[in-house]
Coordinates of C-alpha atoms and ligand atoms in Angstrom, one line a residue:
M1 CA 0.0 0.0 0.0
R2 CA 1.2 3.5 -0.8
M3 CA 1.0 6.1 1.9
T4 CA -0.3 8.6 -0.7
N5 CA -3.4 6.3 -1.2
L6 CA -4.0 5.5 2.4
L7 CA -6.6 7.3 4.6
V8 CA -4.6 7.9 7.8
P9 CA -5.9 11.1 9.3
T10 CA -3.2 11.5 12.0
L11 CA -3.6 14.2 14.7
R12 CA -0.7 16.0 16.3
E13 CA -2.8 17.1 19.3
V14 CA -4.2 14.8 22.0
P15 CA -8.0 14.8 21.6
A16 CA -9.5 16.2 24.8
E17 CA -12.2 13.6 25.0
A18 CA -9.7 10.7 25.4
E19 CA -8.6 10.0 28.9
I20 CA -6.4 7.0 28.4
K21 CA -3.4 6.2 26.3
S22 CA -4.9 3.6 23.9
H23 CA -7.9 5.9 23.2
Q24 CA -5.7 8.9 22.6
L25 CA -3.3 7.0 20.3
M26 CA -6.1 5.3 18.3
L27 CA -7.6 8.7 17.5
R28 CA -4.2 10.3 16.9
A29 CA -3.0 7.5 14.7
G30 CA -6.2 7.6 12.6
Y31 CA -7.3 4.1 13.6
I32 CA -10.8 5.0 14.7
R33 CA -13.2 8.0 14.8
K34 CA -16.1 8.5 17.2
I35 CA -19.7 8.7 15.8
A36 CA -21.5 8.9 19.2
A37 CA -20.7 7.9 22.8
G38 CA -19.3 4.4 22.7
I39 CA -19.8 4.1 18.9
Y40 CA -16.9 4.2 16.5
S41 CA -15.9 3.9 12.9
Y42 CA -12.9 1.7 12.1
L43 CA -10.7 3.6 9.6
P44 CA -8.4 1.6 7.3
L45 CA -5.6 1.1 9.9
G46 CA -8.0 0.2 12.7
M47 CA -9.9 -2.1 10.3
R48 CA -6.7 -4.0 9.3
T49 CA -5.8 -4.6 13.0
L50 CA -9.4 -5.6 13.7
K51 CA -9.4 -8.2 10.9
K52 CA -6.1 -9.6 12.2
V53 CA -7.4 -10.0 15.7
E54 CA -10.6 -11.6 14.3
N55 CA -8.5 -14.0 12.2
I56 CA -6.4 -15.1 15.2
V57 CA -9.5 -15.7 17.2
R58 CA -11.1 -17.6 14.3
E59 CA -8.1 -19.8 13.6
E60 CA -7.8 -20.8 17.3
M61 CA -11.6 -21.4 17.6
D62 CA -11.5 -23.6 14.5
R63 CA -8.5 -25.4 15.7
A64 CA -10.3 -26.2 19.0
G65 CA -13.1 -27.7 17.0
A66 CA -15.7 -24.9 17.3
Q67 CA -17.8 -24.1 14.3
E68 CA -18.4 -20.6 13.0
L69 CA -21.8 -19.3 12.1
L70 CA -23.5 -15.9 12.1
M71 CA -26.7 -14.9 13.9
P72 CA -28.6 -11.7 13.3
A73 CA -27.9 -8.8 15.7
L74 CA -31.6 -7.7 15.3
L75 CA -33.7 -10.2 17.3
P76 CA -37.4 -10.5 18.2
A77 CA -38.2 -9.9 21.9
E78 CA -39.7 -13.4 22.4
V79 CA -36.2 -14.9 22.2
Y80 CA -35.2 -13.1 25.4
Q81 CA -38.6 -13.1 27.0
E82 CA -38.7 -16.8 27.5
S83 CA -35.5 -16.8 29.5
G84 CA -36.6 -13.7 31.5
R85 CA -33.6 -11.7 30.3
W86 CA -35.8 -9.1 28.3
E87 CA -36.5 -7.7 31.9
V88 CA -33.1 -8.6 33.5
F89 CA -31.1 -6.6 30.9
G90 CA -33.2 -3.5 31.6
D91 CA -31.9 -0.3 30.3
S92 CA -28.7 -1.8 29.0
M93 CA -30.6 -3.5 26.2
F94 CA -31.2 -1.5 23.0
K95 CA -34.9 -2.1 22.3
L96 CA -36.9 -1.1 19.3
K97 CA -40.1 -1.7 17.5
D98 CA -40.8 -2.7 13.9
R99 CA -43.5 -1.1 11.7
N100 CA -46.1 -3.4 13.1
D101 CA -45.3 -2.4 16.7
R102 CA -43.5 -5.6 17.5
D103 CA -40.7 -5.5 20.0
F104 CA -37.2 -6.2 18.9
C105 CA -33.7 -5.7 20.4
L106 CA -30.1 -5.5 19.3
G107 CA -28.4 -8.6 20.8
P108 CA -26.2 -7.9 23.8
T109 CA -25.1 -11.6 24.0
H110 CA -26.6 -14.7 22.3
E111 CA -27.2 -17.5 24.8
E112 CA -30.9 -17.7 23.9
P113 CA -30.7 -17.7 20.1
F114 CA -28.0 -20.4 20.2
T115 CA -29.9 -22.5 22.6
K116 CA -33.0 -22.1 20.3
L117 CA -30.9 -23.1 17.3
C118 CA -30.0 -26.4 19.0
L119 CA -33.6 -26.9 20.1
N120 CA -34.7 -26.7 16.5
E121 CA -31.9 -28.2 14.6
V122 CA -30.1 -30.9 16.6
R123 CA -32.1 -34.1 16.1
S124 CA -30.2 -36.7 18.1
Y125 CA -28.0 -36.9 21.2
K126 CA -25.4 -38.3 18.8
E127 CA -24.9 -34.8 17.4
Y128 CA -23.6 -33.6 20.8
P129 CA -21.1 -32.3 21.9
I130 CA -20.9 -29.2 19.7
T131 CA -19.4 -25.8 20.1
L132 CA -20.7 -23.0 17.9
Y133 CA -19.4 -19.5 17.7
Q134 CA -19.7 -16.2 15.9
I135 CA -17.7 -13.0 15.6
Q136 CA -20.4 -10.3 15.6
T137 CA -21.4 -6.8 16.6
K138 CA -23.0 -6.6 20.0
Y139 CA -25.0 -3.8 21.5
R140 CA -25.2 -2.8 25.1
D141 CA -26.5 0.6 26.2
E142 CA -23.7 0.9 28.9
G143 CA -24.2 3.4 31.6
R144 CA -20.7 4.8 31.2
P145 CA -19.4 4.1 27.7
R146 CA -15.7 5.2 27.8
F147 CA -12.1 4.6 27.1
G148 CA -12.6 4.2 23.4
L149 CA -13.1 0.6 22.4
I150 CA -12.8 -0.6 26.0
R151 CA -16.4 0.1 26.9
G152 CA -18.4 0.6 23.8
R153 CA -22.1 0.6 23.2
E154 CA -21.5 -1.1 19.8
F155 CA -18.6 -3.5 19.9
I156 CA -17.4 -6.7 18.4
M157 CA -17.4 -9.9 20.4
K158 CA -16.5 -13.5 19.7
D159 CA -19.1 -15.5 21.5
A160 CA -19.1 -19.3 21.6
Y161 CA -21.5 -21.7 23.2
S162 CA -20.9 -25.4 24.0
F163 CA -23.6 -28.0 24.2
D164 CA -22.8 -31.3 26.0
L165 CA -24.6 -34.3 27.3
D166 CA -23.4 -34.0 30.8
E167 CA -21.1 -32.2 33.2
I168 CA -18.0 -34.2 32.3
G169 CA -18.6 -33.3 28.7
L170 CA -18.9 -29.6 29.7
D171 CA -15.6 -29.8 31.6
N172 CA -14.0 -31.1 28.5
S173 CA -15.4 -28.4 26.2
Y174 CA -14.5 -25.8 28.7
K175 CA -10.9 -27.0 28.9
K176 CA -10.7 -26.8 25.1
M177 CA -11.9 -23.2 25.1
Y178 CA -9.5 -22.4 28.0
N179 CA -6.6 -23.6 26.0
A180 CA -7.7 -21.8 22.9
Y181 CA -8.0 -18.6 24.8
C182 CA -4.5 -18.9 26.1
R183 CA -3.2 -19.4 22.6
I184 CA -5.3 -16.4 21.3
F185 CA -4.1 -13.9 23.9
E186 CA -0.5 -15.1 23.5
R187 CA -0.7 -14.5 19.8
L188 CA -2.2 -11.1 20.4
G189 CA 0.9 -10.4 22.4
L190 CA -1.1 -9.6 25.6
D191 CA 0.4 -10.0 29.0
F192 CA -2.6 -11.6 30.7
T193 CA -3.7 -13.3 33.9
I194 CA -6.5 -15.8 34.4
V195 CA -8.7 -15.2 37.4
D196 CA -11.5 -17.0 39.0
A197 CA -14.7 -15.0 38.5
D198 CA -18.1 -14.9 40.0
S199 CA -20.6 -17.2 38.3
G200 CA -23.7 -15.6 39.8
A201 CA -26.3 -16.9 42.2
M202 CA -28.3 -18.7 39.4
G203 CA -26.7 -21.7 37.9
G204 CA -23.1 -21.9 36.6
S205 CA -20.5 -24.0 38.3
G206 CA -17.4 -22.2 37.3
S207 CA -16.1 -19.1 35.5
Q208 CA -12.8 -17.6 34.7
E209 CA -11.8 -14.2 33.2
F210 CA -8.8 -13.4 31.1
M211 CA -7.4 -10.1 32.4
V212 CA -4.9 -7.7 31.1
K213 CA -3.2 -6.0 34.0
S214 CA -3.5 -2.2 33.6
P215 CA -4.1 0.7 35.9
V216 CA -7.0 1.8 33.7
G217 CA -8.8 -1.6 34.1
E218 CA -12.2 -1.5 35.7
D219 CA -11.9 -4.8 37.4
G220 CA -10.0 -5.4 40.6
I221 CA -7.8 -8.6 40.7
A222 CA -6.5 -10.2 43.9
Y223 CA -3.6 -12.4 43.4
C224 CA -1.0 -14.3 45.5
E225 CA 2.6 -14.4 44.3
A226 CA 3.3 -17.3 46.7
C227 CA 0.8 -19.9 45.5
G228 CA -0.6 -18.4 42.2
Y229 CA -4.1 -17.8 43.4
A230 CA -5.9 -15.2 41.4
A231 CA -9.5 -14.0 41.5
N232 CA -11.7 -11.1 40.5
Y233 CA -12.6 -8.9 43.5
E234 CA -16.2 -10.0 43.0
K235 CA -15.2 -13.5 43.7
A236 CA -12.1 -13.4 45.9
A237 CA -12.7 -14.8 49.3
A238 CA -11.9 -12.3 52.0
I239 CA -10.4 -14.0 55.2
P240 CA -11.5 -12.1 58.4
T241 CA -8.8 -10.3 60.3
E242 CA -8.8 -9.3 63.9
K243 CA -8.3 -5.8 65.4
D244 CA -7.7 -4.8 69.0
F245 CA -10.9 -3.9 70.8
V246 CA -11.6 -3.0 74.4
E247 CA -12.1 -6.3 76.2
G248 CA -15.2 -7.1 78.2
E249 CA -18.7 -5.8 77.6
L250 CA -19.0 -2.1 78.4
S251 CA -22.5 -0.7 78.9
L252 CA -24.3 0.5 75.8
E253 CA -24.4 4.3 75.4
K254 CA -26.3 6.5 73.0
I255 CA -24.3 9.5 72.0
K256 CA -25.3 12.6 70.2
T257 CA -23.4 13.0 66.9
P258 CA -25.0 16.1 65.2
D259 CA -24.4 16.5 61.5
V260 CA -22.1 13.5 61.3
H261 CA -23.1 11.4 58.3
T262 CA -20.0 9.7 56.9
I263 CA -17.5 7.3 58.5
E264 CA -14.8 10.0 58.0
E265 CA -16.8 12.6 59.9
L266 CA -17.6 10.1 62.6
V267 CA -14.0 9.1 63.0
S268 CA -12.8 12.7 63.5
F269 CA -15.8 13.5 65.7
M270 CA -15.1 10.6 68.0
D271 CA -11.3 10.9 67.6
S272 CA -11.2 7.1 66.9
E273 CA -10.2 4.6 64.2
P274 CA -12.4 3.6 61.3
Y275 CA -12.3 -0.1 62.4
V276 CA -14.1 0.7 65.7
F277 CA -17.2 1.5 63.7
A278 CA -19.5 -0.9 61.8
K279 CA -21.3 0.6 58.7
T280 CA -24.8 -0.5 58.0
I281 CA -26.0 0.0 54.5
I282 CA -29.6 -0.7 53.3
Y283 CA -30.1 -2.3 49.9
K284 CA -32.9 -3.2 47.7
A285 CA -32.6 -6.9 46.7
D286 CA -35.2 -7.5 44.0
D287 CA -38.4 -6.6 45.9
K288 CA -37.1 -6.9 49.4
Y289 CA -34.9 -4.6 51.6
I290 CA -31.9 -5.9 53.5
A291 CA -29.1 -4.4 55.6
A292 CA -25.4 -5.2 55.2
M293 CA -22.7 -4.6 57.8
V294 CA -19.0 -4.4 57.4
R295 CA -16.3 -2.9 59.6
G296 CA -15.8 0.8 59.1
D297 CA -12.5 0.4 57.2
R298 CA -14.0 -2.1 54.7
E299 CA -16.1 -2.0 51.7
I300 CA -19.2 -4.1 51.0
N301 CA -18.9 -6.5 48.1
E302 CA -22.3 -6.2 46.4
V303 CA -21.8 -9.2 44.2
K304 CA -21.1 -11.5 47.2
L305 CA -24.1 -10.0 49.0
K306 CA -26.3 -10.5 45.9
N307 CA -25.3 -14.1 45.7
L308 CA -25.8 -14.6 49.4
V309 CA -29.4 -13.5 49.3
G310 CA -30.0 -15.1 45.9
A311 CA -31.2 -11.9 44.3
V312 CA -31.9 -12.0 40.5
D313 CA -31.2 -8.3 39.8
D314 CA -28.1 -6.4 40.8
L315 CA -28.5 -4.9 44.3
E316 CA -29.3 -1.2 44.5
L317 CA -28.8 1.2 47.4
A318 CA -32.2 1.8 49.0
E319 CA -33.7 5.2 48.1
P320 CA -33.2 7.9 50.8
S321 CA -37.0 7.9 51.4
V322 CA -37.0 4.2 52.0
V323 CA -34.0 4.5 54.4
R324 CA -35.8 7.1 56.3
E325 CA -38.9 4.9 56.6
I326 CA -36.9 1.8 57.6
T327 CA -34.6 3.5 60.1
K328 CA -36.9 6.2 61.2
A329 CA -34.0 8.5 60.8
Q330 CA -32.1 10.6 58.3
V331 CA -29.7 8.8 56.0
G332 CA -26.4 8.3 57.7
F333 CA -27.7 6.9 61.0
A334 CA -28.6 3.4 60.1
G335 CA -27.6 0.6 62.6
P336 CA -28.5 -3.0 63.3
I337 CA -30.2 -2.4 66.7
G338 CA -34.0 -2.6 66.4
L339 CA -33.9 -2.8 62.7
D340 CA -36.7 -5.0 61.4
I341 CA -35.3 -6.1 58.1
P342 CA -32.7 -9.0 57.6
V343 CA -29.2 -7.9 58.7
F344 CA -26.2 -9.6 57.0
A345 CA -22.9 -9.0 58.7
D346 CA -19.5 -9.7 57.4
F347 CA -17.5 -12.4 59.2
E348 CA -15.2 -9.7 60.5
V349 CA -18.0 -8.1 62.4
Q350 CA -18.1 -11.2 64.5
N351 CA -14.7 -10.3 65.9
M352 CA -15.7 -6.8 66.9
K353 CA -16.4 -5.7 70.5
N354 CA -17.6 -2.5 72.1
F355 CA -18.0 -0.9 68.7
I356 CA -20.0 2.0 67.3
V357 CA -23.1 1.8 65.0
G358 CA -25.8 4.2 63.9
A359 CA -28.7 4.4 66.3
N360 CA -31.6 4.6 63.8
E361 CA -32.3 8.0 65.2
T362 CA -31.2 11.3 63.5
D363 CA -28.0 12.7 65.1
Y364 CA -27.3 9.6 67.3
H365 CA -25.0 6.7 67.4
Y366 CA -24.6 3.8 69.8
K367 CA -21.3 3.2 71.5
N368 CA -20.0 0.0 73.2
V369 CA -22.2 -2.2 71.0
N370 CA -21.8 -6.0 71.5
I371 CA -23.2 -8.8 69.3
G372 CA -25.5 -11.2 71.2
R373 CA -26.3 -8.7 73.9
D374 CA -27.4 -5.7 71.7
F375 CA -28.4 -7.4 68.4
E376 CA -28.0 -10.6 66.5
P377 CA -27.6 -10.5 62.7
T378 CA -29.6 -12.7 60.5
A379 CA -26.3 -14.3 59.3
F380 CA -22.6 -13.8 59.2
A381 CA -21.0 -14.2 55.7
D382 CA -18.1 -13.1 53.6
I383 CA -19.6 -9.9 52.1
R384 CA -16.6 -7.6 52.0
V385 CA -14.2 -6.6 49.2
I386 CA -10.8 -8.2 49.6
E387 CA -7.9 -5.8 50.1
E388 CA -4.1 -5.7 49.5
G389 CA -2.4 -7.4 52.4
D390 CA -5.3 -9.7 53.4
A391 CA -4.4 -13.3 53.8
C392 CA -4.5 -15.4 50.6
P393 CA -7.5 -17.8 51.0
I394 CA -5.4 -20.7 49.8
C395 CA -1.9 -20.2 51.4
K396 CA -2.5 -17.3 53.9
K397 CA 0.4 -15.3 52.5
P398 CA -0.4 -11.5 51.8
I399 CA -2.6 -10.9 48.8
K400 CA -1.7 -8.3 46.2
T401 CA -4.1 -6.3 44.2
V402 CA -4.1 -4.8 40.7
Q403 CA -6.5 -3.4 38.2
G404 CA -7.3 -5.4 35.1
I405 CA -9.1 -5.1 31.7
E406 CA -11.4 -8.1 31.1
V407 CA -10.6 -9.3 27.6
G408 CA -12.2 -12.7 27.8
H409 CA -14.6 -14.7 29.9
I410 CA -15.4 -18.4 30.0
F411 CA -18.3 -19.7 31.9
K412 CA -19.8 -23.1 32.8
L413 CA -23.5 -22.2 32.4
G414 CA -24.8 -25.7 33.3
T415 CA -28.5 -26.0 32.5
K416 CA -29.6 -22.4 33.2
Y417 CA -30.6 -21.7 29.6
S418 CA -31.3 -25.2 28.4
K419 CA -33.8 -25.6 31.2
A420 CA -35.4 -22.3 30.6
L421 CA -35.9 -23.0 26.9
G422 CA -36.5 -26.7 27.2
L423 CA -33.3 -28.0 25.4
T424 CA -33.4 -31.7 26.2
Y425 CA -32.3 -34.8 24.5
Q426 CA -33.3 -38.4 24.7
S427 CA -30.6 -40.6 26.1
E428 CA -29.8 -44.1 24.9
T429 CA -32.1 -45.5 27.4
G430 CA -34.9 -43.2 26.3
E431 CA -34.7 -40.8 29.2
A432 CA -35.2 -37.1 28.6
K433 CA -32.2 -35.2 29.8
T434 CA -31.2 -31.5 29.8
V435 CA -28.3 -30.3 27.7
V436 CA -25.4 -28.9 29.6
M437 CA -24.0 -25.6 28.3
G438 CA -21.0 -23.3 28.5
C439 CA -20.4 -19.9 27.0
Y440 CA -17.2 -18.2 26.1
G441 CA -16.7 -14.5 25.1
I442 CA -13.8 -12.4 23.8
G443 CA -14.1 -8.7 23.5
V444 CA -12.5 -8.5 20.0
T445 CA -12.5 -4.7 19.8
R446 CA -11.6 -4.3 23.5
C447 CA -8.5 -6.5 22.8
I448 CA -7.2 -3.9 20.4
S449 CA -7.4 -1.2 23.1
A450 CA -5.8 -3.5 25.6
A451 CA -2.9 -4.4 23.3
I452 CA -2.3 -0.6 22.7
E453 CA -2.7 0.1 26.4
Q454 CA 0.2 -2.3 27.0
G455 CA 2.1 -1.5 23.8
N456 CA 3.0 2.1 23.5
D457 CA 5.8 4.6 24.1
E458 CA 6.2 8.4 23.9
N459 CA 6.2 8.2 20.1
G460 CA 3.1 6.2 19.7
I461 CA 1.7 2.7 19.2
V462 CA 3.9 -0.4 19.5
L463 CA 1.9 -3.4 18.4
P464 CA 3.2 -6.9 17.8
V465 CA 3.7 -8.0 14.2
S466 CA 0.7 -10.3 14.6
I467 CA -1.8 -7.4 14.8
A468 CA 0.0 -4.3 13.5
P469 CA -1.9 -2.8 10.6
F470 CA 1.1 -3.2 8.3
E471 CA 4.3 -5.2 9.0
A472 CA 6.9 -2.9 7.4
V473 CA 7.3 0.5 6.0
V474 CA 9.8 1.7 3.4
V475 CA 10.7 5.4 3.7
P476 CA 12.6 7.3 1.0
V477 CA 14.1 10.2 2.9
N478 CA 13.6 12.5 -0.1
A479 CA 10.8 11.5 -2.3
K480 CA 11.9 14.0 -5.0
D481 CA 15.2 12.1 -5.3
D482 CA 14.6 9.7 -8.2
E483 CA 17.4 7.4 -7.2
Q484 CA 16.1 7.1 -3.6
L485 CA 12.5 6.6 -4.8
A486 CA 13.5 3.9 -7.3
L487 CA 15.4 1.9 -4.6
A488 CA 12.6 2.4 -2.1
E489 CA 10.1 1.1 -4.8
K490 CA 12.4 -1.9 -5.4
I491 CA 12.6 -2.8 -1.7
Y492 CA 8.8 -2.3 -1.3
N493 CA 8.1 -4.6 -4.3
S494 CA 10.4 -7.3 -3.1
L495 CA 8.8 -7.2 0.4
L496 CA 5.4 -7.5 -1.3
D497 CA 6.7 -10.4 -3.4
K498 CA 7.8 -12.2 -0.2
G499 CA 4.4 -11.8 1.3
V500 CA 5.3 -9.0 3.7
E501 CA 2.4 -6.5 4.3
A502 CA 4.5 -3.5 3.3
L503 CA 3.8 0.2 3.1
I504 CA 5.8 2.8 1.1
D505 CA 5.8 6.3 2.4
D506 CA 5.9 8.0 -1.0
R507 CA 4.6 11.4 0.3
Q508 CA 6.4 14.6 -0.5
E509 CA 6.9 15.2 3.2
R510 CA 10.0 15.9 5.3
A511 CA 11.7 12.7 6.5
G512 CA 11.0 13.7 10.2
V513 CA 7.3 13.8 9.5
K514 CA 7.4 10.3 7.9
F515 CA 9.4 8.9 10.8
K516 CA 7.0 10.3 13.3
D517 CA 4.0 8.9 11.5
A518 CA 5.5 5.5 11.1
D519 CA 6.2 5.4 14.9
L520 CA 2.7 6.8 15.8
I521 CA 0.8 4.2 13.8
G522 CA 3.1 1.5 15.1
I523 CA 4.7 -0.2 12.1
P524 CA 7.1 -3.0 13.4
V525 CA 9.9 -2.7 10.8
R526 CA 11.2 0.5 9.1
I527 CA 13.6 0.6 6.2
V528 CA 14.9 4.0 5.3
V529 CA 16.5 4.8 2.0
G530 CA 18.7 7.9 2.3
K531 CA 22.1 9.3 1.6
K532 CA 23.9 6.0 1.1
C533 CA 21.4 4.8 -1.4
G534 CA 24.1 5.0 -4.2
E535 CA 26.2 2.4 -2.3
G536 CA 23.2 0.1 -1.8
I537 CA 23.1 0.8 2.0
V538 CA 19.8 1.5 3.9
E539 CA 18.8 2.0 7.5
Y540 CA 17.0 -0.9 9.2
K541 CA 15.0 -0.2 12.4
L542 CA 12.6 -2.1 14.6
R543 CA 9.8 -0.2 16.3
T544 CA 10.8 -1.8 19.6
E545 CA 14.4 -0.7 19.3
E546 CA 16.0 2.7 19.9
N547 CA 18.5 2.7 17.1
S548 CA 18.8 1.8 13.5
V549 CA 21.5 -0.3 11.9
E550 CA 23.0 0.0 8.4
N551 CA 22.1 -2.9 6.2
T552 CA 22.7 -3.7 2.5
V553 CA 19.4 -3.8 0.6
E554 CA 19.5 -7.6 0.6
E555 CA 20.2 -7.8 4.3
A556 CA 17.4 -5.4 5.1
I557 CA 14.9 -7.4 3.1
S558 CA 15.9 -10.7 4.6
N559 CA 16.1 -9.3 8.1
A560 CA 12.6 -7.9 7.7
E561 CA 11.2 -11.1 6.3
E562 CA 12.8 -13.2 9.0
Y563 CA 11.7 -10.9 11.9
I564 CA 8.2 -10.8 10.6
R565 CA 7.9 -14.5 10.0
S566 CA 9.2 -15.4 13.5
N567 CA 7.0 -12.8 15.3
K568 CA 3.8 -13.4 13.5
Ligands
ATP1 P1 -17.8 -6.0 31.7 O1 -17.8 -6.6 33.1 O2 -16.6 -5.4 31.3 O3 -19.0 -5.1 31.5 P2 -19.1 -8.3 30.9 O4 -18.6 -9.3 32.0 O5 -20.5 -7.8 31.0 O6 -18.1 -7.2 30.7 P3 -19.3 -10.5 29.0 O7 -20.8 -10.6 29.0 O8 -18.6 -11.5 29.8 O9 -19.0 -9.0 29.5 O10 -18.8 -10.3 27.6 C1 -17.7 -11.0 27.0 C2 -16.6 -10.1 26.7 O11 -17.0 -9.0 25.9 C3 -15.9 -9.4 27.9 O12 -15.0 -10.3 28.5 C4 -15.3 -8.2 27.3 O13 -14.0 -8.5 26.8 C5 -16.2 -7.8 26.1 N1 -17.1 -6.7 26.4 C6 -18.2 -6.7 27.3 N2 -18.8 -5.5 27.3 C7 -18.1 -4.7 26.5 C8 -18.2 -3.4 26.0 N3 -19.2 -2.6 26.5 N4 -17.3 -2.9 25.1 C9 -16.4 -3.7 24.6 N5 -16.2 -5.0 25.0 C10 -17.1 -5.5 25.9
MG2 MG1 -17.7 -11.0 31.8

């Protein structure tokens, strides 16, 4: 491809709307352009990288025995109504009506249509196991679309679904996808970690996420260097710790705490430590209200709490008016004593003595509270967020924490969807049995952002050969110099002949501009034809290296070919 023919609208300035490196660079390097919040066009460079990522995913899925098909993105409501997810997705589903006023949606994920497909098309148990997949545009009306392709409202996902006769079959299909995912993310050049993930209260016996460690990641990962344990915060088991409390049972006191609403305010008002307080938060769990308690220096893990109470929808903080009604006090004074809704306390609360809680009365707290004497929670459970330094749930060594970008997710669904939609088969003995399913997603477009988030320097994008939009660029320093141009063309053509995806920068621009652009858009190999052109000497430089080396023309071509072949 000739640079003069290529649409690469590079930008010198950092676009104001882009907060993170990958988003800034993809805009600056002319990979993508925004159409609306979370909705992007892929320009020629971005499109080339996207196709490469898709092909790697496709090759590895095919290799693992999965079969590609393509479902529509536009789907009738009934498909999701039967499973109940038409309601569950709520506002995050793009819903629309056709001219006859029938409800449709743009698919956010396709468990239901794939299950239906098997229901209609698989005739005998002998046709299982099968794994089907598609690489397709998905739609989710995310509350906070941001970070470019990381959290889009329209994005490309590879979604696969496995159908097995039993749990053992599912384990086997799951393992195949696990291995395929490892190969995919290695080929994409991503430095990734596999973590245990929450599989929800309903169904599902196991789930893992593939995470790219990055400070801009929206998921917390807890990991242990000593034993290799790694889990998403949502799932990571938090081992209770002990703190020093005043021994014995002091007598309960009600104290006036005017205008004190937050733990911080309370700590300074009481001149105490956050761990001496227990926070009580009131949640709406489906159609019920519950209270959750953790030590003042801890955070409630809403996913653990949701699973504990078996809620279908995500928990929501109770509205202030409801809090006022339940506690008979202004928001900020909730406590467990005398509360007549279920109270779930974190295991750590069990170790607290003579602590402080809200008094369910505006401007008052209780001091010297003791469990058993003053209140008894409905249950103790692990409902807090794990923190750096907590004991590893496996080996008890200190846990580390880091942020991660979820690029893939594999999930043992079990019979959740097959039961809901009636996907059964007749066993050899004539018995009707339910098909056991797994689902496996990769955020194809999110992977591009993750790769750039990990691969960049002050000059621009540094992508691995496997997904860089072009593999090599040939730059004549002075495009007005016929000799230089002729040699550059010659090198460019021999690279093309050897199957290298080459670019020639034939623009009438200063050399500095061309070098800057080649770095910005992230071309792995650069061959510069300059002053020593007459002697058959060129400069050979890798994007990942600081300096160039002088090569003969033949050396440069064979070095490029070799480097690209061995890094693809
Ligand atoms: P998240 O927790 O980031 O919202 P999710 O767990 O809801 O994602 P899944 O339903 O597991 O996502 O989807 C499979 C994969 O699709 C995810 O692992 C992620 O890589 C990708 N993905 C999900 N939502 C988005 C989005 N809004 N934009 C881009 N990629 C996404
Ligand atoms: Mg997920």
